[in-house]
Tab-separated table of C-alpha atoms in Angstrom:
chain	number	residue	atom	x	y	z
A	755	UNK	CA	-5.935	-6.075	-7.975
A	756	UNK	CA	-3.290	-3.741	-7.087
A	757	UNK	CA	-6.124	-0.716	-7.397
A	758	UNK	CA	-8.193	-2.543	-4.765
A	759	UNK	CA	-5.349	-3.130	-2.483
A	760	UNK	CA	-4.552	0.650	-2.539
A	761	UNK	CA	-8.565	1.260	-2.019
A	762	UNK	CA	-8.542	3.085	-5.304
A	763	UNK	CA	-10.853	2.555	-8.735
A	764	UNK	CA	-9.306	1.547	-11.896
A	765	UNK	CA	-7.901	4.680	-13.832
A	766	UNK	CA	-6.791	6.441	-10.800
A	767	UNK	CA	-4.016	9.037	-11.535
A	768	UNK	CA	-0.428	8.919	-10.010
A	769	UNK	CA	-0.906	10.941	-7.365
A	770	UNK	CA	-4.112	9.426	-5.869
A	771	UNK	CA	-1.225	5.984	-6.000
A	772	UNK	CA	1.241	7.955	-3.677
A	773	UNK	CA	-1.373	9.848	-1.928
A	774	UNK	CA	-2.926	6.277	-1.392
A	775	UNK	CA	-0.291	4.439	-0.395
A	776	UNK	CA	1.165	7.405	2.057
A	777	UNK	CA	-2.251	7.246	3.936
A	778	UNK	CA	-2.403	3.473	3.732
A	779	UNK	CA	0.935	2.917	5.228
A	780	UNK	CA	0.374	5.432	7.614
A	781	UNK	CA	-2.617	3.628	8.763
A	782	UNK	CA	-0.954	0.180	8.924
A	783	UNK	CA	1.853	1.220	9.713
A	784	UNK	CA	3.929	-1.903	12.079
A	785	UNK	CA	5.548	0.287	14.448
A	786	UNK	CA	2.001	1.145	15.897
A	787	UNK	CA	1.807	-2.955	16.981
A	788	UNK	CA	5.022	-3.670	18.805
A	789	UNK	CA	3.479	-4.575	21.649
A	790	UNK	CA	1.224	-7.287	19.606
A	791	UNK	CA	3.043	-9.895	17.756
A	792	UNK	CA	0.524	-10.816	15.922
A	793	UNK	CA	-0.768	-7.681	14.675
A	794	UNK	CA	2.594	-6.800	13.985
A	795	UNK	CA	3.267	-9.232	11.643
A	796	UNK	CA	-0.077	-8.636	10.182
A	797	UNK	CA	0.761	-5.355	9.587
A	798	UNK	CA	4.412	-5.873	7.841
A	799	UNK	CA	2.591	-8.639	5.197
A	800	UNK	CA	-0.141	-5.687	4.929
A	801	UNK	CA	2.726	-3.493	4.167
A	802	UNK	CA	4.673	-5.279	1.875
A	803	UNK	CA	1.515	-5.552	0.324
A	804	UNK	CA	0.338	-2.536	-0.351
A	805	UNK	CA	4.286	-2.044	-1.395
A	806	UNK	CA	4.050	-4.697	-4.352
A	807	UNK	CA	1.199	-3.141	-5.156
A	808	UNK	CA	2.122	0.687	-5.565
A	809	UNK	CA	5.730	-0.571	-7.376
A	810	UNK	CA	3.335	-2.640	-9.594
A	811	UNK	CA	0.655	0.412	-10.548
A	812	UNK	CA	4.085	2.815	-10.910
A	813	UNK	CA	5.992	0.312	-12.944
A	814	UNK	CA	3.153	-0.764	-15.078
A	815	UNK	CA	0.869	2.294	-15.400
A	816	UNK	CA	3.397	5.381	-15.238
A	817	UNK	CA	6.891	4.642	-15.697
A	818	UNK	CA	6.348	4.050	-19.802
């Protein structure tokens, strides 16, 4: 699951994580909706999101 939310394959290295979750925040990133509630918020649960998931891969993948 985490791979998927960072748009990535199983296996992927450690960089391809950072460089994925860099571009993916970048992309999604809240600030970009202030001026739409609703997307904001949409946007900060994306975020925190794609946050669980990159601590997850990190934690559980590279940090052994």
């Amino acid at each position: 699951q985490w791979f998927r939310d960072l748009e990535l394959e199983p296996g992927a290295s450690r960089d391809q994580v950072e460089q994925a979750y860099q571009r993916l925040s970048k992309k999604y990133d809240p600030d970009k909706y202030d001026d739409d509630p609703e997307k904001h918020r949409a946007a900060v649960r994306l975020i925190v999101g794609l946050r669980e998931a990159y601590d997850g891969l990190v934690e559980q993948h590279f940090d052994r």
